[in-house]
PDB file of C-alpha atoms in Angstrom:
ATOM      1  CA  MET A   1      11.459 -51.854  55.589  1.00  0.00           C
ATOM      2  CA  ASP A   2      13.930 -49.356  54.156  1.00  0.00           C
ATOM      3  CA  ASN A   3      16.245 -52.161  53.154  1.00  0.00           C
ATOM      4  CA  ALA A   4      13.427 -53.853  51.242  1.00  0.00           C
ATOM      5  CA  ILE A   5      12.605 -50.695  49.298  1.00  0.00           C
ATOM      6  CA  GLN A   6      16.249 -50.090  48.477  1.00  0.00           C
ATOM      7  CA  HIS A   7      16.584 -53.716  47.357  1.00  0.00           C
ATOM      8  CA  HIS A   8      13.573 -53.334  45.072  1.00  0.00           C
ATOM      9  CA  LEU A   9      14.985 -50.175  43.486  1.00  0.00           C
ATOM     10  CA  ASP A  10      18.378 -51.742  43.005  1.00  0.00           C
ATOM     11  CA  SER A  11      16.811 -54.754  41.322  1.00  0.00           C
ATOM     12  CA  ALA A  12      14.769 -52.507  38.997  1.00  0.00           C
ATOM     13  CA  VAL A  13      17.852 -50.560  37.986  1.00  0.00           C
ATOM     14  CA  ALA A  14      19.809 -53.719  37.465  1.00  0.00           C
ATOM     15  CA  ASP A  15      17.041 -55.197  35.301  1.00  0.00           C
ATOM     16  CA  PRO A  16      18.007 -54.497  31.634  1.00  0.00           C
ATOM     17  CA  GLY A  17      14.379 -54.902  30.508  1.00  0.00           C
ATOM     18  CA  VAL A  18      13.231 -51.852  32.477  1.00  0.00           C
ATOM     19  CA  THR A  19      16.105 -49.774  31.110  1.00  0.00           C
ATOM     20  CA  ASP A  20      15.330 -50.798  27.540  1.00  0.00           C
ATOM     21  CA  ILE A  21      11.657 -49.848  27.945  1.00  0.00           C
ATOM     22  CA  ALA A  22      12.546 -46.379  29.289  1.00  0.00           C
ATOM     23  CA  THR A  23      15.040 -45.836  26.459  1.00  0.00           C
ATOM     24  CA  SER A  24      12.516 -46.989  23.876  1.00  0.00           C
ATOM     25  CA  ILE A  25       9.878 -44.576  25.226  1.00  0.00           C
ATOM     26  CA  SER A  26      12.360 -41.688  25.126  1.00  0.00           C
ATOM     27  CA  ILE A  27      13.390 -42.464  21.541  1.00  0.00           C
ATOM     28  CA  GLU A  28       9.762 -42.771  20.436  1.00  0.00           C
ATOM     29  CA  ALA A  29       8.915 -39.385  21.995  1.00  0.00           C
ATOM     30  CA  ARG A  30      11.830 -37.748  20.185  1.00  0.00           C
ATOM     31  CA  LYS A  31      10.736 -39.315  16.901  1.00  0.00           C
ATOM     32  CA  ARG A  32       7.199 -38.003  17.287  1.00  0.00           C
ATOM     33  CA  SER A  33       8.527 -34.552  18.113  1.00  0.00           C
ATOM     34  CA  GLN A  34      10.793 -34.589  15.065  1.00  0.00           C
ATOM     35  CA  GLN A  35       7.950 -35.772  12.840  1.00  0.00           C
ATOM     36  CA  ARG A  36       5.700 -32.964  14.018  1.00  0.00           C
ATOM     37  CA  ARG A  37       8.464 -30.445  13.460  1.00  0.00           C
ATOM     38  CA  SER A  38       9.190 -31.852  10.001  1.00  0.00           C
ATOM     39  CA  THR A  39       5.490 -31.623   9.086  1.00  0.00           C
ATOM     40  CA  VAL A  40       5.332 -27.983  10.157  1.00  0.00           C
ATOM     41  CA  VAL A  41       8.507 -27.129   8.235  1.00  0.00           C
ATOM     42  CA  GLN A  42       7.250 -28.823   5.065  1.00  0.00           C
ATOM     43  CA  TRP A  43       3.920 -27.001   5.267  1.00  0.00           C
ATOM     44  CA  ILE A  44       5.607 -23.626   5.773  1.00  0.00           C
ATOM     45  CA  ARG A  45       8.014 -24.261   2.880  1.00  0.00           C
ATOM     46  CA  LYS A  46       5.224 -25.221   0.467  1.00  0.00           C
ATOM     47  CA  THR A  47       3.008 -22.302   1.486  1.00  0.00           C
ATOM     48  CA  HIS A  48       5.984 -19.936   1.357  1.00  0.00           C
ATOM     49  CA  GLY A  49       6.700 -21.071  -2.195  1.00  0.00           C
ATOM     50  CA  TRP A  50       3.085 -20.712  -3.378  1.00  0.00           C
ATOM     51  CA  PHE A  51       2.777 -17.231  -1.897  1.00  0.00           C
ATOM     52  CA  GLY A  52       6.062 -16.240  -3.519  1.00  0.00           C
ATOM     53  CA  LEU A  53       4.886 -17.564  -6.909  1.00  0.00           C
ATOM     54  CA  TRP A  54       1.606 -15.644  -6.612  1.00  0.00           C
ATOM     55  CA  GLY A  55       3.363 -12.319  -6.065  1.00  0.00           C
ATOM     56  CA  ALA A  56       6.365 -12.893  -8.340  1.00  0.00           C
ATOM     57  CA  ILE A  57       5.257 -10.717 -11.287  1.00  0.00           C
ATOM     58  CA  LEU A  58       3.712  -8.017  -9.104  1.00  0.00           C
ATOM     59  CA  GLY A  59       6.810  -8.038  -6.924  1.00  0.00           C
ATOM     60  CA  LEU A  60       9.000  -7.552 -10.006  1.00  0.00           C
ATOM     61  CA  ILE A  61       6.878  -4.592 -11.167  1.00  0.00           C
ATOM     62  CA  PHE A  62       6.714  -2.953  -7.761  1.00  0.00           C
ATOM     63  CA  GLY A  63      10.374  -3.629  -7.016  1.00  0.00           C
ATOM     64  CA  THR A  64      11.570  -2.054 -10.279  1.00  0.00           C
ATOM     65  CA  ALA A  65       9.250   0.940  -9.908  1.00  0.00           C
ATOM     66  CA  GLY A  66      10.144   1.280  -6.229  1.00  0.00           C
ATOM     67  CA  ILE A  67      13.884   1.482  -6.957  1.00  0.00           C
ATOM     68  CA  TRP A  68      13.289   4.195  -9.541  1.00  0.00           C
ATOM     69  CA  LEU A  69      10.938   6.187  -7.301  1.00  0.00           C
ATOM     70  CA  ASN A  70      13.329   5.893  -4.371  1.00  0.00           C
ATOM     71  CA  HIS A  71      16.254   7.226  -6.460  1.00  0.00           C
ATOM     72  CA  ARG A  72      14.399   9.365  -9.017  1.00  0.00           C
ATOM     73  CA  ALA A  73      16.370  12.474  -8.042  1.00  0.00           C
ATOM     74  CA  VAL A  74      19.659  10.727  -8.908  1.00  0.00           C
ATOM     75  CA  LEU A  75      18.694   8.351 -11.721  1.00  0.00           C
ATOM     76  CA  LYS A  76      16.693  10.981 -13.642  1.00  0.00           C
ATOM     77  CA  LEU A  77      15.133   8.478 -16.016  1.00  0.00           C
ATOM     78  CA  PRO A  78      13.113  10.114 -18.801  1.00  0.00           C
ATOM     79  CA  MET A  79       9.420  10.338 -17.989  1.00  0.00           C
ATOM     80  CA  ALA A  80       8.470  10.844 -21.660  1.00  0.00           C
ATOM     81  CA  GLN A  81       5.258  12.682 -20.835  1.00  0.00           C
ATOM     82  CA  GLN A  82       3.238  14.615 -23.389  1.00  0.00           C
ATOM     83  CA  ARG A  83       0.695  17.116 -22.074  1.00  0.00           C
ATOM     84  CA  ILE A  84      -2.081  18.762 -24.108  1.00  0.00           C
ATOM     85  CA  ASN A  85      -4.352  21.527 -22.787  1.00  0.00           C
ATOM     86  CA  ALA A  86      -7.750  22.282 -24.309  1.00  0.00           C
ATOM     87  CA  GLN A  87     -11.087  23.962 -23.581  1.00  0.00           C
ATOM     88  CA  LEU A  88     -14.355  22.068 -23.937  1.00  0.00           C
ATOM     89  CA  ALA A  89     -17.534  24.144 -24.450  1.00  0.00           C
ATOM     90  CA  LEU A  90     -20.509  23.221 -22.276  1.00  0.00           C
ATOM     91  CA  PRO A  91     -23.924  22.385 -23.679  1.00  0.00           C
ATOM     92  CA  GLU A  92     -27.118  24.335 -23.091  1.00  0.00           C
ATOM     93  CA  PRO A  93     -28.225  24.030 -20.366  1.00  0.00           C
ATOM     94  CA  ALA A  94     -24.977  23.302 -18.517  1.00  0.00           C
ATOM     95  CA  PRO A  95     -24.854  20.381 -16.057  1.00  0.00           C
ATOM     96  CA  ALA A  96     -26.130  21.585 -12.702  1.00  0.00           C
ATOM     97  CA  THR A  97     -24.354  19.089 -10.411  1.00  0.00           C
ATOM     98  CA  ALA A  98     -20.986  17.362 -10.245  1.00  0.00           C
ATOM     99  CA  GLU A  99     -22.653  14.014 -10.998  1.00  0.00           C
ATOM    100  CA  GLU A 100     -24.295  15.387 -14.142  1.00  0.00           C
ATOM    101  CA  MET A 101     -21.007  16.968 -15.196  1.00  0.00           C
ATOM    102  CA  ALA A 102     -19.148  13.668 -14.708  1.00  0.00           C
ATOM    103  CA  ALA A 103     -21.674  11.812 -16.883  1.00  0.00           C
ATOM    104  CA  TRP A 104     -21.483  14.476 -19.601  1.00  0.00           C
ATOM    105  CA  LEU A 105     -17.672  14.542 -19.572  1.00  0.00           C
ATOM    106  CA  GLN A 106     -17.510  10.757 -19.865  1.00  0.00           C
ATOM    107  CA  GLU A 107     -19.497  10.932 -23.082  1.00  0.00           C
ATOM    108  CA  ALA A 108     -17.886  14.106 -24.422  1.00  0.00           C
ATOM    109  CA  LEU A 109     -14.332  12.871 -23.833  1.00  0.00           C
ATOM    110  CA  GLY A 110     -15.063   9.364 -25.126  1.00  0.00           C
ATOM    111  CA  GLN A 111     -14.076   7.650 -21.884  1.00  0.00           C
ATOM    112  CA  SER A 112     -15.013   4.011 -21.351  1.00  0.00           C
ATOM    113  CA  GLY A 113     -15.896   4.493 -17.694  1.00  0.00           C
ATOM    114  CA  PRO A 114     -16.809   7.107 -15.090  1.00  0.00           C
ATOM    115  CA  PRO A 115     -14.097   9.288 -13.544  1.00  0.00           C
ATOM    116  CA  ASN A 116     -11.613   7.550 -11.257  1.00  0.00           C
ATOM    117  CA  SER A 117     -11.955  10.387  -8.788  1.00  0.00           C
ATOM    118  CA  THR A 118     -14.041  13.523  -8.351  1.00  0.00           C
ATOM    119  CA  ARG A 119     -13.103  16.429  -6.113  1.00  0.00           C
ATOM    120  CA  THR A 120     -15.425  19.301  -5.267  1.00  0.00           C
ATOM    121  CA  GLU A 121     -14.051  22.448  -3.678  1.00  0.00           C
ATOM    122  CA  PRO A 122     -16.698  24.806  -2.221  1.00  0.00           C
ATOM    123  CA  ALA A 123     -16.738  28.522  -2.913  1.00  0.00           C
ATOM    124  CA  LYS A 124     -14.403  30.524  -0.671  1.00  0.00           C
ATOM    125  CA  PRO A 125     -12.984  34.051  -0.375  1.00  0.00           C
ATOM    126  CA  VAL A 126     -10.063  34.759  -2.667  1.00  0.00           C
ATOM    127  CA  ALA A 127      -6.683  34.807  -0.951  1.00  0.00           C
ATOM    128  CA  TRP A 128      -5.955  38.473  -1.568  1.00  0.00           C
ATOM    129  CA  THR A 129      -9.302  39.750  -0.266  1.00  0.00           C
ATOM    130  CA  GLU A 130      -9.140  41.266   3.196  1.00  0.00           C
ATOM    131  CA  LYS A 131     -11.959  40.231   5.453  1.00  0.00           C
ATOM    132  CA  GLY A 132     -14.158  43.178   6.326  1.00  0.00           C
ATOM    133  CA  ARG A 133     -12.578  45.431   3.669  1.00  0.00           C
ATOM    134  CA  ARG A 134     -14.599  48.688   3.201  1.00  0.00           C
ATOM    135  CA  THR A 135     -15.493  50.303  -0.079  1.00  0.00           C
ATOM    136  CA  PRO A 136     -14.788  54.021  -0.728  1.00  0.00           C
ATOM    137  CA  ALA A 137     -18.466  54.747  -0.183  1.00  0.00           C
ATOM    138  CA  ALA A 138     -18.316  52.954   3.151  1.00  0.00           C
ATOM    139  CA  ASP A 139     -15.285  55.002   4.171  1.00  0.00           C
ATOM    140  CA  ALA A 140     -17.361  58.166   3.763  1.00  0.00           C
ATOM    141  CA  SER A 141     -19.924  57.003   6.264  1.00  0.00           C
ATOM    142  CA  ASP A 142     -19.199  55.465   9.634  1.00  0.00           C
ATOM    143  CA  ASN A 143     -22.558  53.724   9.622  1.00  0.00           C
ATOM    144  CA  ALA A 144     -21.908  51.825   6.383  1.00  0.00           C
ATOM    145  CA  ALA A 145     -21.460  48.025   6.680  1.00  0.00           C
ATOM    146  CA  PRO A 146     -18.205  46.462   5.511  1.00  0.00           C
ATOM    147  CA  ALA A 147     -18.215  45.120   1.954  1.00  0.00           C
ATOM    148  CA  LYS A 148     -18.469  41.374   1.417  1.00  0.00           C
ATOM    149  CA  PRO A 149     -15.227  39.706   0.339  1.00  0.00           C
ATOM    150  CA  LEU A 150     -14.842  38.461  -3.215  1.00  0.00           C
ATOM    151  CA  LEU A 151     -15.710  34.772  -3.526  1.00  0.00           C
ATOM    152  CA  GLN A 152     -13.858  32.218  -5.579  1.00  0.00           C
ATOM    153  CA  PRO A 153     -16.501  30.067  -7.336  1.00  0.00           C
ATOM    154  CA  GLU A 154     -17.044  26.405  -6.665  1.00  0.00           C
ATOM    155  CA  ARG A 155     -14.507  24.156  -8.376  1.00  0.00           C
ATOM    156  CA  TRP A 156     -14.997  20.632  -9.751  1.00  0.00           C
ATOM    157  CA  ILE A 157     -12.079  18.378 -10.740  1.00  0.00           C
ATOM    158  CA  PHE A 158     -12.539  15.057 -12.552  1.00  0.00           C
ATOM    159  CA  ASN A 159      -9.815  12.489 -13.314  1.00  0.00           C
ATOM    160  CA  PHE A 160     -10.214   9.905 -16.079  1.00  0.00           C
ATOM    161  CA  GLY A 161      -7.931   7.367 -17.719  1.00  0.00           C
ATOM    162  CA  GLY A 162      -5.350   4.851 -16.577  1.00  0.00           C
ATOM    163  CA  PRO A 163      -1.615   4.643 -15.862  1.00  0.00           C
ATOM    164  CA  ASP A 164      -0.607   5.258 -19.495  1.00  0.00           C
ATOM    165  CA  ALA A 165      -2.820   8.316 -20.043  1.00  0.00           C
ATOM    166  CA  VAL A 166      -4.554  10.639 -17.580  1.00  0.00           C
ATOM    167  CA  VAL A 167      -7.323  13.085 -18.509  1.00  0.00           C
ATOM    168  CA  GLN A 168      -8.105  15.791 -15.951  1.00  0.00           C
ATOM    169  CA  ALA A 169     -11.120  18.094 -16.376  1.00  0.00           C
ATOM    170  CA  GLU A 170     -11.374  21.271 -14.300  1.00  0.00           C
ATOM    171  CA  TYR A 171     -14.570  23.323 -14.091  1.00  0.00           C
ATOM    172  CA  TRP A 172     -15.196  26.595 -12.278  1.00  0.00           C
ATOM    173  CA  ARG A 173     -18.911  26.865 -11.645  1.00  0.00           C
ATOM    174  CA  GLY A 174     -20.454  29.592 -13.766  1.00  0.00           C
ATOM    175  CA  ASN A 175     -17.988  29.236 -16.673  1.00  0.00           C
ATOM    176  CA  ARG A 176     -19.162  28.242 -20.143  1.00  0.00           C
ATOM    177  CA  SER A 177     -16.309  25.811 -20.750  1.00  0.00           C
ATOM    178  CA  VAL A 178     -14.269  23.102 -19.018  1.00  0.00           C
ATOM    179  CA  GLY A 179     -10.472  23.001 -18.991  1.00  0.00           C
ATOM    180  CA  VAL A 180      -9.154  19.589 -20.092  1.00  0.00           C
ATOM    181  CA  THR A 181      -5.546  18.437 -19.635  1.00  0.00           C
ATOM    182  CA  THR A 182      -4.487  15.166 -21.289  1.00  0.00           C
ATOM    183  CA  THR A 183      -1.192  13.618 -20.159  1.00  0.00           C
ATOM    184  CA  SER A 184       0.265  10.710 -22.152  1.00  0.00           C
ATOM    185  CA  ASN A 185       2.905   8.760 -20.235  1.00  0.00           C
ATOM    186  CA  GLY A 186       5.909   6.817 -21.451  1.00  0.00           C
ATOM    187  CA  PHE A 187       7.055   3.440 -20.119  1.00  0.00           C
ATOM    188  CA  VAL A 188       8.779   4.734 -16.982  1.00  0.00           C
ATOM    189  CA  ALA A 189       5.909   7.065 -16.048  1.00  0.00           C
ATOM    190  CA  THR A 190       3.383   4.280 -16.659  1.00  0.00           C
ATOM    191  CA  LEU A 191       5.377   1.946 -14.416  1.00  0.00           C
ATOM    192  CA  ALA A 192       5.438   4.596 -11.688  1.00  0.00           C
ATOM    193  CA  ASN A 193       1.669   5.105 -11.985  1.00  0.00           C
ATOM    194  CA  LEU A 194       1.114   1.356 -11.677  1.00  0.00           C
ATOM    195  CA  HIS A 195       3.185   1.437  -8.497  1.00  0.00           C
ATOM    196  CA  LYS A 196       1.165   4.344  -7.071  1.00  0.00           C
ATOM    197  CA  GLY A 197      -2.190   3.072  -8.355  1.00  0.00           C
ATOM    198  CA  VAL A 198      -2.879   6.226 -10.370  1.00  0.00           C
ATOM    199  CA  GLY A 199      -5.954   5.760 -12.542  1.00  0.00           C
ATOM    200  CA  MET A 200      -6.287   2.074 -11.634  1.00  0.00           C
ATOM    201  CA  PRO A 201      -9.637   0.398 -10.862  1.00  0.00           C
ATOM    202  CA  VAL A 202     -10.686  -1.151  -7.557  1.00  0.00           C
ATOM    203  CA  ALA A 203      -9.740  -4.621  -8.855  1.00  0.00           C
ATOM    204  CA  TRP A 204      -6.092  -3.535  -9.208  1.00  0.00           C
ATOM    205  CA  ILE A 205      -6.081  -2.057  -5.707  1.00  0.00           C
ATOM    206  CA  LEU A 206      -7.456  -5.303  -4.264  1.00  0.00           C
ATOM    207  CA  LEU A 207      -4.875  -7.305  -6.228  1.00  0.00           C
ATOM    208  CA  VAL A 208      -2.097  -5.147  -4.801  1.00  0.00           C
ATOM    209  CA  ASP A 209      -3.573  -5.720  -1.337  1.00  0.00           C
ATOM    210  CA  THR A 210      -3.097  -9.464  -1.849  1.00  0.00           C
ATOM    211  CA  LEU A 211       0.547  -8.779  -2.710  1.00  0.00           C
ATOM    212  CA  ALA A 212       0.939  -6.771   0.490  1.00  0.00           C
ATOM    213  CA  GLY A 213      -0.586  -9.644   2.463  1.00  0.00           C
ATOM    214  CA  SER A 214       1.749 -12.098   0.710  1.00  0.00           C
ATOM    215  CA  LEU A 215       4.776 -10.013   1.683  1.00  0.00           C
ATOM    216  CA  ILE A 216       3.638 -10.047   5.308  1.00  0.00           C
ATOM    217  CA  PHE A 217       3.261 -13.830   5.243  1.00  0.00           C
ATOM    218  CA  LEU A 218       6.601 -14.299   3.444  1.00  0.00           C
ATOM    219  CA  SER A 219       8.347 -12.233   6.103  1.00  0.00           C
ATOM    220  CA  ILE A 220       6.816 -14.193   8.986  1.00  0.00           C
ATOM    221  CA  SER A 221       7.265 -17.595   7.348  1.00  0.00           C
ATOM    222  CA  GLY A 222      10.857 -16.769   6.420  1.00  0.00           C
ATOM    223  CA  VAL A 223      11.723 -16.057  10.046  1.00  0.00           C
ATOM    224  CA  ALA A 224       9.900 -19.225  11.133  1.00  0.00           C
ATOM    225  CA  LEU A 225      11.811 -21.366   8.602  1.00  0.00           C
ATOM    226  CA  TRP A 226      15.097 -19.950   9.834  1.00  0.00           C
ATOM    227  CA  MET A 227      14.261 -20.730  13.436  1.00  0.00           C
ATOM    228  CA  LEU A 228      13.104 -24.293  12.625  1.00  0.00           C
ATOM    229  CA  THR A 229      15.838 -25.336  10.178  1.00  0.00           C
ATOM    230  CA  HIS A 230      18.984 -23.542  11.338  1.00  0.00           C
ATOM    231  CA  ARG A 231      20.920 -24.416  14.435  1.00  0.00           C
ATOM    232  CA  ARG A 232      22.660 -21.037  14.620  1.00  0.00           C
ATOM    233  CA  ARG A 233      19.555 -19.322  15.901  1.00  0.00           C
ATOM    234  CA  ARG A 234      21.407 -16.673  17.844  1.00  0.00           C
ATOM    235  CA  VAL A 235      23.019 -15.375  14.662  1.00  0.00           C
ATOM    236  CA  GLY A 236      19.594 -15.153  13.001  1.00  0.00           C
ATOM    237  CA  LEU A 237      18.100 -13.370  15.997  1.00  0.00           C
ATOM    238  CA  VAL A 238      20.974 -10.870  16.001  1.00  0.00           C
ATOM    239  CA  ILE A 239      20.517 -10.147  12.270  1.00  0.00           C
ATOM    240  CA  PHE A 240      16.735  -9.830  12.638  1.00  0.00           C
ATOM    241  CA  GLY A 241      17.013  -7.645  15.734  1.00  0.00           C
ATOM    242  CA  THR A 242      19.564  -5.369  14.044  1.00  0.00           C
ATOM    243  CA  SER A 243      17.264  -4.979  11.027  1.00  0.00           C
ATOM    244  CA  VAL A 244      14.281  -4.094  13.228  1.00  0.00           C
ATOM    245  CA  ALA A 245      16.293  -1.623  15.309  1.00  0.00           C
ATOM    246  CA  LEU A 246      17.774   0.077  12.223  1.00  0.00           C
ATOM    247  CA  THR A 247      14.379   0.379  10.526  1.00  0.00           C
ATOM    248  CA  LEU A 248      12.665   1.782  13.621  1.00  0.00           C
ATOM    249  CA  GLY A 249      15.567   4.144  14.236  1.00  0.00           C
ATOM    250  CA  LEU A 250      15.389   5.614  10.720  1.00  0.00           C
ATOM    251  CA  VAL A 251      11.601   5.976  10.926  1.00  0.00           C
ATOM    252  CA  ILE A 252      11.698   7.668  14.339  1.00  0.00           C
ATOM    253  CA  ALA A 253      14.493   9.990  13.185  1.00  0.00           C
ATOM    254  CA  GLN A 254      12.247  11.309  10.390  1.00  0.00           C
ATOM    255  CA  LEU A 255       9.231  11.956  12.638  1.00  0.00           C
TER     256      LEU A 255
END
């Protein structure tokens, strides 16, 4: 029985038709694998290119502004800012709420839209007032209650304008006027404000978010293309690992 099985196996191995079929199946499997890999690579390359084209102009703006902001202490490029301070008299009666004040300022300052941001600071004791400080009359009587600390009035701050010009209005509740500071920016300062989103609408912020998402995809797809198209994968992994370790090390060192 064993001899018969061995004879059958030997005859199958010796048969060139069986060998050719096995080889053909192996070659076909490799071809299908290569085709799938080629399809994935082509899709990643095309998508990588489209994402890069979408963020090309924004990347140029943010890259240029980022270099300047990162080295502003050394480069010392001229900001070319012009600042003008003024006082704006309030109407009678004065706006009673921050919302009413914002609407009045928009019209009085000739702004095309509402303030980009509004900050309200509640009333609080002034820094130099000692809590529980007694008046001279209170010092003469042990039963007198401590005097109330002086209160700093409520403060409203409104910011109008865009990256090229910023208008800030400051109002201390109870005053009869509003302090207005107008800052006109040059090219470099405008570029920096675009980078930081100062005075920009929600549409600009959402557009920048798409750029951030594109950068994330470009980073991931770039690593994937390297792994799929380069045979020296170990070198790529070493470079990528070194970059990650260096970045994390610098971040942790500053914490």
